[in-house]
Amino acid sequence: MTDTARMSRVLSNLQLSRDFFLMRVAEPNEAKMGQFYMLRSWGMYPLLSRPLSVYDADPETLTFLYKVVGQGTKLFSGLRAGDSVATGRALGNTFPVVTGRVALVGGGVGIAPLYLTAKTLKKMDASTRLDLYLGFSDEAVLCGEFEKVGDRVVTDVGGFITDRISPEDYDWVLTCGPEAMMRALYGKCEKAGTKLYVSMERRMACGFGVCLACGCDTSRGRKKVCVDGPVFPAEEVFI
Amino acid sequence: MRGGAVDLSVDFAGIKMKNPVVLASGTCGFGRELAERFDVEKLGGLASKGLTLKARDGNSGVRIWETPSGIMNSIGLENPGVKGFIEKELDWFGSLNTARIVNLGGHCLDDYLEGVSLLNDLDFDILELNISCPNVKQGGMNFGVKTEVAREVVRRVRGVCRHRLSVKLSPNAEDIVELARACEEEGADGLSLTNTFLAMAVDIYRRRPVFENTYAGLSGPAIKPISLRMVHQVARGVSIPVMGIGGISTWQDAVEFIMAGATAVQIGTATFIKPDVALDVIEGTAAFMKEERIESLEEIRGSI
Ligand SMILES: Cc1cc2nc3c(=O)[nH]c(=O)nc-3n(C[C@H](O)[C@H](O)[C@H](O)COP(=O)(O)OP(=O)(O)OC[C@H]3O[C@@H](n4cnc5c(N)ncnc54)[C@H](O)[C@@H]3O)c2cc1C
Ligand SMILES: Cc1cc2nc3c(=O)[nH]c(=O)nc-3n(C[C@H](O)[C@H](O)[C@H](O)COP(=O)(O)O)c2cc1C
Ligand code: FES
């Protein structure tokens, strides 16, 4: 059934740590910061495709950072250069274009969408001060890469990355990570009066708005994370 | 048929359809998102998200859970309500050049009747009465389990409904053939079957059911053989047309349902995986007919 779906060729699939992998595929695209793809590298089963954020993109290639957690991501981890993966098209909204003093805060594999975001924001306005806060549970990955796109990279292994940031130093904070982490960050940002955008995660079946699996309650009513999100102003979702 | 053309068109209860492939309720919204990806007017028909009289936010908690070769869902009929549909969706949905099927669910008889009267004067082709959603409490399901309860609902709805009426049956019916016959006797013009199967999953670490409602509806390839058997039994037991539903993901699946007696088929879960899978099913069926020298689907319908 998926034979006619759009297939992309795997260029590389590197193991970065025990369970983090970085996969680059050849795929013409216009993917933007914060967007995701529904990927599959198998035929019929497992049935559903898996949502992965765009870690990096240029017009010809896409890169995904993923953590092996279950059968789908395990299958991704077995891909080698030359194998195919079905990508489809870029889905969801994007992080907002912000300038001034900006912090990007990632928890675990939630750091994935922040790389392209940092790169994009810097490209749009070189005067933007862009700091990255990356939290890991057991091993830090890609810090060198993030240093190339941010002015400062703060990492934390095993603690709470939210303890390391003072939101009053920033005009904008953008985040992706476990919901509890993002909520804690919202608490701090609210106190400091700093605007926070969060990238939400929900189980998804379709990824393009028809199944309603990814419902998220917001101050503007029930929204679909896959098309109305994944990025939301924090005050809309943490009510 | 080299030289000759194949005719994919079917007649479902007097509604002429270009081909037998319809998108199932709750798996294609109102067609807008899919229209951005392919020409939805190539479809035989499109069944709207299940409407209820009042708008619903649906269920909270986990809404989707994967199983080997299927998914369980507990969406809970999230929908804009009949009035919301009329205000926001009808202009678009009603203008589609394909069989327009409006799916209506409900929690009580009065809601069904009021919903039907609000929809009565609108321009669409078939009202699909969902008496089988497993995901709403207050008995949405019960309407589709016991023959006499289903009979009563269909009789009352038939009394007010001015559209072609297709009743969407639950595979959880106590006796699906008997229940189907009751629908026919009460004036249903067609039947759609099946809806999802009542199912369950347990989160063993939290020692709780995965779903807040404990049970959820199973769909996808996992249910196909059972739905197929039910379609076969029902199609032989009634004389009104049947839309076969359940796990259809390929043209071969569709042809199986037609051979088992279905006049048309609906595709649900498979659309999530490949948005335009219905076009593959249409093209594959046409190629099969050509190869097998079948001029019209009537030649193979109910042939087994
Ligand atoms: C918008 C979005 C972007 C994401 N971006 C990334 C990313 O860049 N890198 C990354 O490693 N992960 C990302 N995730 C999470 C990733 O989708 C899941 O880890 C992955 O689907 C797990 O699949 P599995 O088969 O390995 O796990 P299993 O547990 O076997 O999966 C079973 C089912 O549950 C779903 N599921 C399981 N965990 C999650 C989860 N955390 N979120 C959503 N669905 C889940 C799966 O899609 C599948 O349908 C993202 C999720 C969303 C919603
Ligand atoms: C996410 C989801 C939502 C659904 N919503 C509805 C609905 O609103 N009304 C309805 O009659 N059936 C609904 N169904 C059932 C489908 O229309 C179909 O009967 C069922 O999924 C079996 O077909 P499939 O195996 O091809 O998916 C839903 C199914 C799914 C998976
Ligand atoms: S994942 Fe299907 S609507 Fe969002």
XYZ file of C-alpha atoms and ligand atoms in Angstrom:
631
model
C 0.000 0.000 0.000
C 2.808 2.390 0.784
C 4.660 1.555 -2.393
C 3.425 4.666 -4.095
C 4.119 6.880 -1.077
C 6.965 9.300 -1.411
C 10.218 7.472 -0.722
C 13.450 9.174 0.275
C 16.912 7.682 0.253
C 18.813 7.436 3.518
C 22.188 9.195 3.241
C 23.438 8.410 6.727
C 22.101 7.149 10.041
C 24.540 7.719 12.863
C 24.322 6.406 16.381
C 25.171 9.322 18.684
C 24.711 7.684 22.061
C 23.075 4.579 23.483
C 19.643 5.484 22.096
C 20.008 8.714 20.077
C 20.396 8.571 16.304
C 20.799 11.187 13.606
C 19.403 10.277 10.194
C 19.883 12.302 7.043
C 17.761 11.596 3.977
C 17.721 12.940 0.427
C 14.433 14.737 -0.031
C 13.664 18.018 -1.815
C 11.761 20.054 0.736
C 10.787 23.432 2.086
C 10.575 22.298 5.706
C 10.526 25.067 8.277
C 11.623 25.274 11.914
C 9.307 23.335 14.228
C 7.657 21.232 11.527
C 7.593 17.449 11.504
C 7.178 14.502 9.140
C 5.256 11.238 9.476
C 7.920 8.661 8.647
C 7.932 4.956 7.967
C 10.626 2.638 6.724
C 8.509 -0.494 6.573
C 5.597 -1.825 4.539
C 2.304 -2.372 6.272
C 3.231 -3.046 9.901
C 3.528 -1.352 12.299
C 0.432 0.271 10.910
C 1.007 3.918 11.768
C 3.825 6.158 10.618
C 5.918 7.914 13.288
C 6.092 11.682 13.800
C 9.640 13.093 13.905
C 10.596 16.767 13.997
C 12.913 18.280 11.470
C 16.323 18.636 13.107
C 17.904 20.231 10.068
C 16.929 20.892 6.481
C 18.347 22.265 3.286
C 16.511 22.282 -0.043
C 17.767 18.771 -0.880
C 18.045 16.953 2.447
C 16.298 16.480 5.755
C 17.877 15.430 9.029
C 16.043 13.827 11.939
C 17.268 13.335 15.485
C 15.454 10.496 17.181
C 15.540 8.406 20.280
C 14.845 4.690 20.131
C 11.871 4.035 22.398
C 9.795 1.327 20.723
C 9.359 -0.746 17.614
C 9.128 2.038 15.032
C 12.179 3.972 16.166
C 14.009 0.654 16.574
C 13.328 -0.048 12.894
C 14.605 3.429 11.979
C 17.822 2.712 13.859
C 18.500 -0.274 11.618
C 18.442 1.776 8.399
C 21.645 2.146 6.426
C 22.762 4.523 3.706
C 20.913 3.612 0.525
C 17.780 2.288 2.274
C 14.464 4.043 1.727
C 12.150 5.776 4.102
C 8.715 7.201 3.316
C 8.573 10.854 4.288
C 5.552 12.505 2.727
C 5.504 16.223 3.345
C 6.363 18.703 6.090
C 3.509 18.942 8.576
C 2.348 21.343 11.238
C 2.998 25.004 11.947
C 6.351 26.549 12.773
C 8.062 28.288 15.619
C 7.430 32.039 15.361
C 10.035 34.340 13.883
C 11.324 36.242 16.885
C 14.255 38.600 17.349
C 16.039 40.295 20.219
C 17.067 38.146 23.159
C 15.943 34.573 22.524
C 16.392 31.355 24.505
C 15.667 27.892 23.115
C 15.146 25.246 25.780
C 15.135 21.537 24.945
C 14.620 18.508 27.136
C 15.867 15.111 25.940
C 15.035 14.394 22.338
C 12.970 17.599 22.495
C 16.168 19.342 21.437
C 15.471 18.000 17.938
C 13.513 20.929 16.451
C 15.734 23.541 18.097
C 18.686 23.161 15.761
C 16.889 24.324 12.630
C 15.084 26.907 14.730
C 18.336 28.400 15.989
C 19.808 28.348 12.522
C 16.755 29.991 10.989
C 16.435 32.731 13.596
C 20.090 33.645 13.300
C 19.862 33.733 9.544
C 16.836 35.991 9.646
C 18.496 38.457 11.972
C 22.183 38.112 12.787
C 21.841 40.561 15.671
C 19.518 38.216 17.551
C 21.123 36.942 20.738
C 20.391 33.254 20.783
C 21.113 31.028 23.771
C 20.467 27.310 23.880
C 19.644 25.322 26.988
C 19.825 21.590 26.427
C 18.887 19.061 29.085
C 19.766 15.366 28.892
C 19.023 12.502 31.203
C 22.190 10.489 30.725
C 24.452 11.671 27.935
C 24.738 14.982 26.075
C 24.756 14.823 22.285
C 25.362 17.293 19.456
C 26.557 20.111 21.723
C 29.285 20.977 19.235
C 26.707 21.300 16.483
C 24.467 23.525 18.585
C 27.460 25.735 19.428
C 27.737 26.541 15.725
C 24.212 27.963 15.590
C 23.838 29.612 19.008
C 25.704 32.289 20.937
C 25.822 30.236 24.113
C 25.021 26.600 24.824
C 24.181 25.530 28.357
C 23.827 21.811 28.910
C 22.704 19.779 31.843
C 22.915 16.049 32.323
C 20.719 14.383 34.914
C 19.290 17.552 36.493
C 16.638 20.090 35.519
C 17.589 22.321 32.630
C 14.820 24.672 33.695
C 16.887 25.482 36.822
C 19.624 26.900 34.635
C 17.670 29.600 32.843
C 16.578 33.020 34.025
C 13.724 33.989 31.738
C 13.997 37.658 32.693
C 17.164 37.766 30.554
C 15.120 37.075 27.433
C 12.371 38.558 25.290
C 11.304 35.178 23.973
C 11.681 31.570 25.035
C 10.880 28.670 22.703
C 10.816 25.129 24.062
C 10.301 21.472 23.241
C 10.533 18.604 25.687
C 8.574 16.624 28.250
C 5.329 18.373 29.165
C 6.286 18.576 32.855
C 9.480 20.400 31.923
C 7.636 22.813 29.647
C 5.078 23.504 32.346
C 7.798 24.258 34.890
C 9.381 26.610 32.386
C 6.043 28.298 31.821
C 5.790 28.937 35.561
C 9.129 30.745 35.472
C 8.438 32.641 32.250
C 5.090 33.820 33.477
C 6.664 35.262 36.604
C 9.322 36.986 34.547
C 6.817 38.267 32.012
C 8.669 36.510 29.178
C 6.706 35.129 26.276
C 6.984 31.345 25.854
C 6.157 29.134 22.885
C 5.948 25.366 23.370
C 6.021 22.465 20.939
C 3.427 19.917 22.063
C 3.481 16.171 21.603
C 0.475 13.911 21.178
C -0.080 10.428 19.814
C -0.947 10.821 16.165
C -2.550 8.546 13.642
C -2.746 10.704 10.504
C -0.622 13.796 11.161
C -2.703 15.894 8.746
C -5.908 16.709 10.572
C -8.479 14.022 9.853
C -8.348 11.502 12.713
C -8.641 13.901 15.673
C -6.333 11.710 17.751
C -4.063 14.601 18.686
C -6.593 16.859 20.412
C -5.206 19.426 22.823
C -7.270 21.707 25.043
C -6.440 25.357 24.595
C -7.905 28.640 25.696
C -9.254 28.874 22.144
C -10.985 25.509 22.367
C -9.883 22.058 21.334
C -7.086 22.182 18.758
C -5.271 19.588 16.685
C -1.591 19.376 17.530
C -0.770 18.150 14.024
C -2.217 21.078 12.072
C -2.922 23.870 14.580
C 0.382 23.020 16.286
C 2.702 21.541 17.299
C 3.784 25.035 18.374
C 1.453 26.976 20.654
C 1.827 30.052 22.854
C 2.291 28.493 26.314
C -0.521 30.493 27.873
C -2.988 28.929 25.428
C -2.209 25.320 26.336
C -1.164 25.499 29.981
C -4.423 26.808 31.344
C -10.978 -5.608 -21.172
C -8.662 -4.654 -23.978
C -10.534 -2.248 -26.159
C -13.627 -2.137 -23.936
C -13.949 0.165 -20.952
C -14.642 -1.019 -17.449
C -17.574 0.468 -15.647
C -16.799 1.144 -12.016
C -20.057 2.941 -11.328
C -22.496 1.549 -8.831
C -26.005 2.344 -7.762
C -26.408 2.503 -4.000
C -30.052 2.766 -3.038
C -30.783 4.926 -6.052
C -27.679 7.076 -5.634
C -25.460 6.785 -8.659
C -21.809 6.611 -7.631
C -18.783 6.975 -9.943
C -17.115 4.060 -8.278
C -17.670 1.982 -5.154
C -14.954 3.591 -3.026
C -16.087 5.846 -0.188
C -14.130 7.368 2.685
C -15.432 6.267 6.078
C -16.871 8.577 8.680
C -14.386 9.948 11.185
C -11.388 9.222 9.013
C -11.607 12.026 6.441
C -13.057 14.980 8.342
C -15.306 16.773 5.871
C -12.832 16.206 3.068
C -11.032 19.558 3.246
C -7.626 18.323 4.402
C -7.683 15.536 1.823
C -8.726 17.892 -0.963
C -5.378 19.643 -0.479
C -3.685 16.368 -1.372
C -5.749 14.843 -4.125
C -8.893 15.332 -6.165
C -11.553 14.054 -3.772
C -14.129 14.217 -6.551
C -12.516 11.089 -7.956
C -13.967 9.225 -4.989
C -17.206 7.313 -5.120
C -18.282 9.148 -2.007
C -17.287 10.762 1.222
C -18.858 10.184 4.650
C -18.648 13.153 7.016
C -17.272 13.007 10.519
C -20.031 11.682 12.792
C -22.243 14.575 13.819
C -24.207 14.838 17.019
C -26.988 17.302 17.727
C -24.723 19.388 19.968
C -21.024 20.023 19.380
C -18.712 17.695 21.309
C -15.091 17.990 22.384
C -14.775 14.229 22.505
C -12.929 12.140 25.056
C -9.890 13.057 27.092
C -6.900 10.877 27.848
C -5.294 8.595 25.284
C -7.265 8.711 22.063
C -5.367 6.340 19.869
C -3.441 3.141 20.582
C -1.724 0.925 18.101
C -2.216 -2.829 18.102
C -0.643 -5.454 15.889
C -2.298 -4.637 12.540
C -4.892 -2.272 13.894
C -5.597 0.787 15.982
C -7.949 1.399 18.835
C -9.516 4.819 19.068
C -11.438 6.667 21.679
C -12.051 9.959 19.940
C -15.542 10.199 21.355
C -17.298 11.817 18.423
C -15.551 15.153 18.560
C -17.575 17.225 16.099
C -18.984 20.709 15.515
C -22.593 19.592 16.053
C -25.318 19.572 13.410
C -25.679 23.361 13.479
C -21.923 23.880 13.374
C -21.783 21.574 10.365
C -24.508 23.495 8.599
C -22.830 26.840 9.314
C -19.203 25.925 8.723
C -18.974 22.854 6.535
C -22.072 22.399 4.434
C -21.244 24.932 1.717
C -18.031 23.091 1.044
C -19.194 19.553 1.677
C -22.473 19.970 -0.178
C -20.745 21.308 -3.287
C -18.597 18.203 -3.781
C -19.250 16.250 -6.936
C -19.215 12.852 -5.267
C -21.753 10.975 -3.138
C -22.121 13.136 -0.050
C -22.891 11.086 3.002
C -23.714 12.779 6.275
C -23.076 10.569 9.292
C -25.246 11.231 12.325
C -24.675 9.777 15.793
C -26.588 10.317 18.980
C -27.025 9.562 22.638
C -30.775 9.414 22.763
C -33.646 9.074 20.362
C -34.696 12.712 20.646
C -31.236 13.876 19.627
C -31.353 11.693 16.536
C -34.787 12.962 15.583
C -33.918 16.600 16.115
C -30.668 16.127 14.169
C -32.522 14.510 11.297
C -35.049 17.303 11.069
C -32.314 19.936 11.019
C -30.640 18.067 8.159
C -33.801 17.186 6.269
C -33.912 20.048 3.788
C -30.214 20.155 3.032
C -28.610 19.025 -0.172
C -26.651 15.811 0.288
C -27.158 12.235 -0.860
C -27.337 9.817 2.021
C -27.913 10.097 5.736
C -25.800 7.467 7.441
C -27.276 6.768 10.838
C -24.587 5.674 13.256
C -26.217 3.444 15.836
C -22.919 1.915 16.707
C -20.295 4.291 18.045
C -18.517 2.509 20.875
C -16.969 5.654 22.230
C -19.798 7.572 23.709
C -21.287 6.734 27.028
C -25.022 6.910 27.647
C -25.811 4.107 25.354
C -24.692 5.282 21.908
C -23.711 1.678 21.513
C -26.826 0.107 22.867
C -28.797 1.231 19.864
C -26.751 -1.101 17.738
C -26.622 -4.161 19.964
C -30.194 -5.294 20.464
C -32.398 -5.838 17.444
C -35.534 -4.395 18.990
C -33.761 -1.242 20.160
C -32.273 -0.720 16.692
C -35.676 -1.360 15.121
C -37.269 1.338 17.226
C -34.582 3.903 16.380
C -34.745 3.182 12.665
C -38.546 3.273 12.636
C -38.646 6.639 14.362
C -35.850 8.126 12.276
C -37.393 6.809 9.059
C -40.589 8.540 10.075
C -38.917 11.962 9.817
C -35.910 11.431 7.532
C -36.366 12.631 3.927
C -32.945 11.515 2.687
C -31.802 8.100 1.607
C -31.133 6.353 4.876
C -28.243 3.968 5.429
C -27.899 2.495 8.906
C -24.359 1.943 10.151
C -24.287 -1.274 12.101
C -22.160 -2.308 15.018
C -20.194 -5.521 14.765
C -21.047 -5.862 18.419
C -24.700 -6.552 17.572
C -26.090 -9.621 19.296
C -27.341 -10.972 15.995
C -26.201 -8.833 13.118
C -28.300 -10.501 10.431
C -31.478 -10.258 12.473
C -30.685 -6.634 13.317
C -29.984 -5.856 9.663
C -33.311 -7.356 8.660
C -35.081 -5.226 11.240
C -33.482 -2.124 9.691
C -34.657 -3.187 6.269
C -38.183 -3.847 7.511
C -38.299 -0.383 9.062
C -37.439 1.263 5.765
C -33.654 1.671 5.690
C -32.475 2.143 2.104
C -29.065 0.628 2.760
C -26.664 -0.579 5.422
C -23.085 0.333 6.290
C -21.075 -2.258 8.161
C -19.085 -2.551 10.209
C -18.146 0.127 12.680
C -15.236 -0.505 15.054
C -15.086 -3.504 17.375
C -15.243 -2.924 21.101
C -11.754 -3.593 22.413
C -9.440 -2.916 25.330
C -5.803 -2.328 26.255
C -4.113 -2.305 29.658
C -1.194 -0.170 30.766
C 0.495 -2.775 32.934
C 2.824 -0.315 34.671
C 0.034 1.975 35.730
C -2.183 -1.079 36.275
C -5.015 0.698 34.552
C -6.850 0.539 31.259
C -5.106 2.644 28.620
C -8.353 4.408 27.757
C -10.305 6.571 30.173
C -13.476 4.881 28.966
C -11.797 1.468 29.489
C -13.009 0.228 26.114
C -12.261 1.672 22.695
C -13.012 0.843 19.056
C -10.685 -1.405 17.064
C -10.263 -0.741 13.337
C -7.794 -1.526 10.578
C -6.621 -4.733 8.914
C -7.074 -6.653 12.180
C -10.863 -6.528 11.819
C -11.086 -7.173 8.087
C -11.785 -10.908 8.100
C -14.548 -10.520 10.686
C -16.166 -7.554 8.980
C -15.984 -9.425 5.706
C -17.784 -12.394 7.203
C -20.474 -10.098 8.608
C -20.935 -8.336 5.278
C -21.280 -11.714 3.597
C -23.919 -12.880 6.063
C -25.859 -9.620 6.006
C -25.749 -9.160 2.228
C -27.277 -12.597 1.836
C -29.902 -11.869 4.461
C -31.294 -8.581 3.135
C -32.196 -7.135 -0.231
C -31.040 -3.546 0.399
C -27.473 -2.612 -0.609
C -24.563 -2.855 1.793
C -21.451 -0.696 2.109
C -18.687 -2.965 3.352
C -16.301 -1.466 5.891
C -13.472 -2.849 7.997
C -9.741 -2.790 7.431
C -9.910 -2.187 3.696
C -6.444 -1.036 2.653
C -5.902 -2.410 -0.864
C -7.920 -2.964 -4.014
C -7.818 -6.688 -3.304
C -9.579 -6.059 0.008
C -12.227 -4.005 -1.779
C -12.820 -6.712 -4.358
C -13.181 -9.283 -1.580
C -15.931 -7.224 0.033
C -17.706 -6.787 -3.291
C -17.532 -10.496 -4.006
C -18.914 -11.070 -0.514
C -21.914 -8.960 -1.478
C -21.052 -5.316 -0.825
C -22.348 -2.743 -3.308
C -19.756 -0.206 -2.196
C -16.896 -0.128 0.283
C -15.593 2.400 2.757
C -11.963 3.007 3.653
C -11.122 4.263 7.119
C -7.861 3.679 8.942
C -5.837 3.127 5.751
C -6.263 6.817 4.831
C -4.221 7.790 7.901
C -1.262 5.935 6.500
C -1.602 7.020 2.906
C -4.020 9.904 2.385
C -4.782 8.997 -1.231
C -4.973 5.229 -0.729
C -8.570 5.334 -1.995
C -7.290 6.335 -5.439
C -5.002 3.293 -5.444
C -7.999 1.134 -4.564
C -10.046 2.647 -7.393
C -7.266 2.248 -9.947
C -6.385 -1.250 -8.769
C -9.986 -2.375 -8.977
C -10.291 -0.997 -12.498
C -7.090 -2.768 -13.576
C -8.324 -6.011 -12.064
C -11.619 -5.729 -13.921
C -9.807 -5.140 -17.164
C -7.522 -8.067 -16.626
C -10.354 -10.376 -15.581
C -12.617 -9.084 -18.326
C -15.256 -7.889 -15.910
C -17.426 -5.209 -17.457
C -19.419 -4.203 -14.448
C -19.062 -4.894 -10.754
C -22.473 -6.484 -10.829
C -20.859 -9.510 -12.443
C -18.889 -10.275 -9.322
C -21.042 -8.784 -6.588
C -22.162 -11.394 -4.103
C -20.725 -14.104 -6.308
C -19.608 -16.114 -3.313
C 5.027 16.417 16.517
C 5.960 15.376 17.108
C 7.317 15.473 16.868
C 8.184 14.504 17.380
N 9.518 14.636 17.115
C 10.376 13.705 17.570
C 11.768 13.782 17.253
O 12.226 14.689 16.573
N 12.573 12.792 17.726
C 12.090 11.752 18.480
O 12.869 10.895 18.872
N 10.803 11.676 18.781
C 9.917 12.609 18.341
N 8.581 12.494 18.649
C 8.129 11.330 19.423
C 8.096 10.126 18.488
O 7.050 10.292 17.553
C 7.846 8.820 19.261
O 8.914 8.583 20.126
C 7.696 7.652 18.309
O 6.482 7.756 17.606
C 7.746 6.325 19.056
O 7.494 5.290 18.139
P 7.940 3.792 18.468
O 7.321 2.924 17.492
O 9.418 3.727 18.608
O 7.369 3.572 19.942
P 6.090 2.712 20.369
O 5.906 2.998 21.810
O 6.239 1.301 19.938
O 4.932 3.383 19.567
C 3.605 2.959 19.667
C 2.702 4.067 19.179
O 2.687 5.160 20.093
C 3.104 6.331 19.461
N 3.991 7.042 20.377
C 4.825 6.471 21.276
N 5.497 7.417 21.950
C 5.078 8.613 21.484
C 5.395 9.951 21.781
N 6.301 10.262 22.710
N 4.774 10.925 21.073
C 3.862 10.630 20.136
N 3.512 9.367 19.817
C 4.113 8.380 20.471
C 3.833 5.895 18.223
O 3.823 6.865 17.189
C 3.070 4.665 17.843
O 1.888 4.992 17.165
C 7.681 13.444 18.164
C 6.312 13.349 18.406
C 5.458 14.286 17.893
C 3.987 14.164 18.150
C -10.325 7.692 14.434
C -11.641 7.116 13.996
C -12.806 7.876 14.124
C -14.043 7.360 13.727
N -15.170 8.128 13.843
C -16.359 7.638 13.420
C -17.543 8.433 13.463
O -17.522 9.602 13.861
N -18.729 7.882 13.041
C -18.772 6.591 12.559
O -19.856 6.140 12.184
N -17.671 5.835 12.483
C -16.471 6.310 12.908
N -15.348 5.526 12.818
C -15.443 4.167 12.273
C -15.049 4.125 10.798
O -15.922 4.902 10.007
C -15.051 2.670 10.286
O -16.352 2.148 10.400
C -14.105 1.783 11.061
O -12.919 2.477 11.366
C -13.746 0.495 10.325
O -13.098 0.749 9.097
P -11.493 0.734 8.912
O -11.015 -0.564 9.504
O -11.282 0.862 7.456
O -10.973 1.888 9.676
C -14.110 6.037 13.209
C -12.929 5.287 13.081
C -11.708 5.806 13.461
C -10.470 4.958 13.313
S -2.954 13.242 14.088
Fe -4.780 12.957 13.025
S -5.798 14.842 13.409
Fe -3.858 15.162 14.274
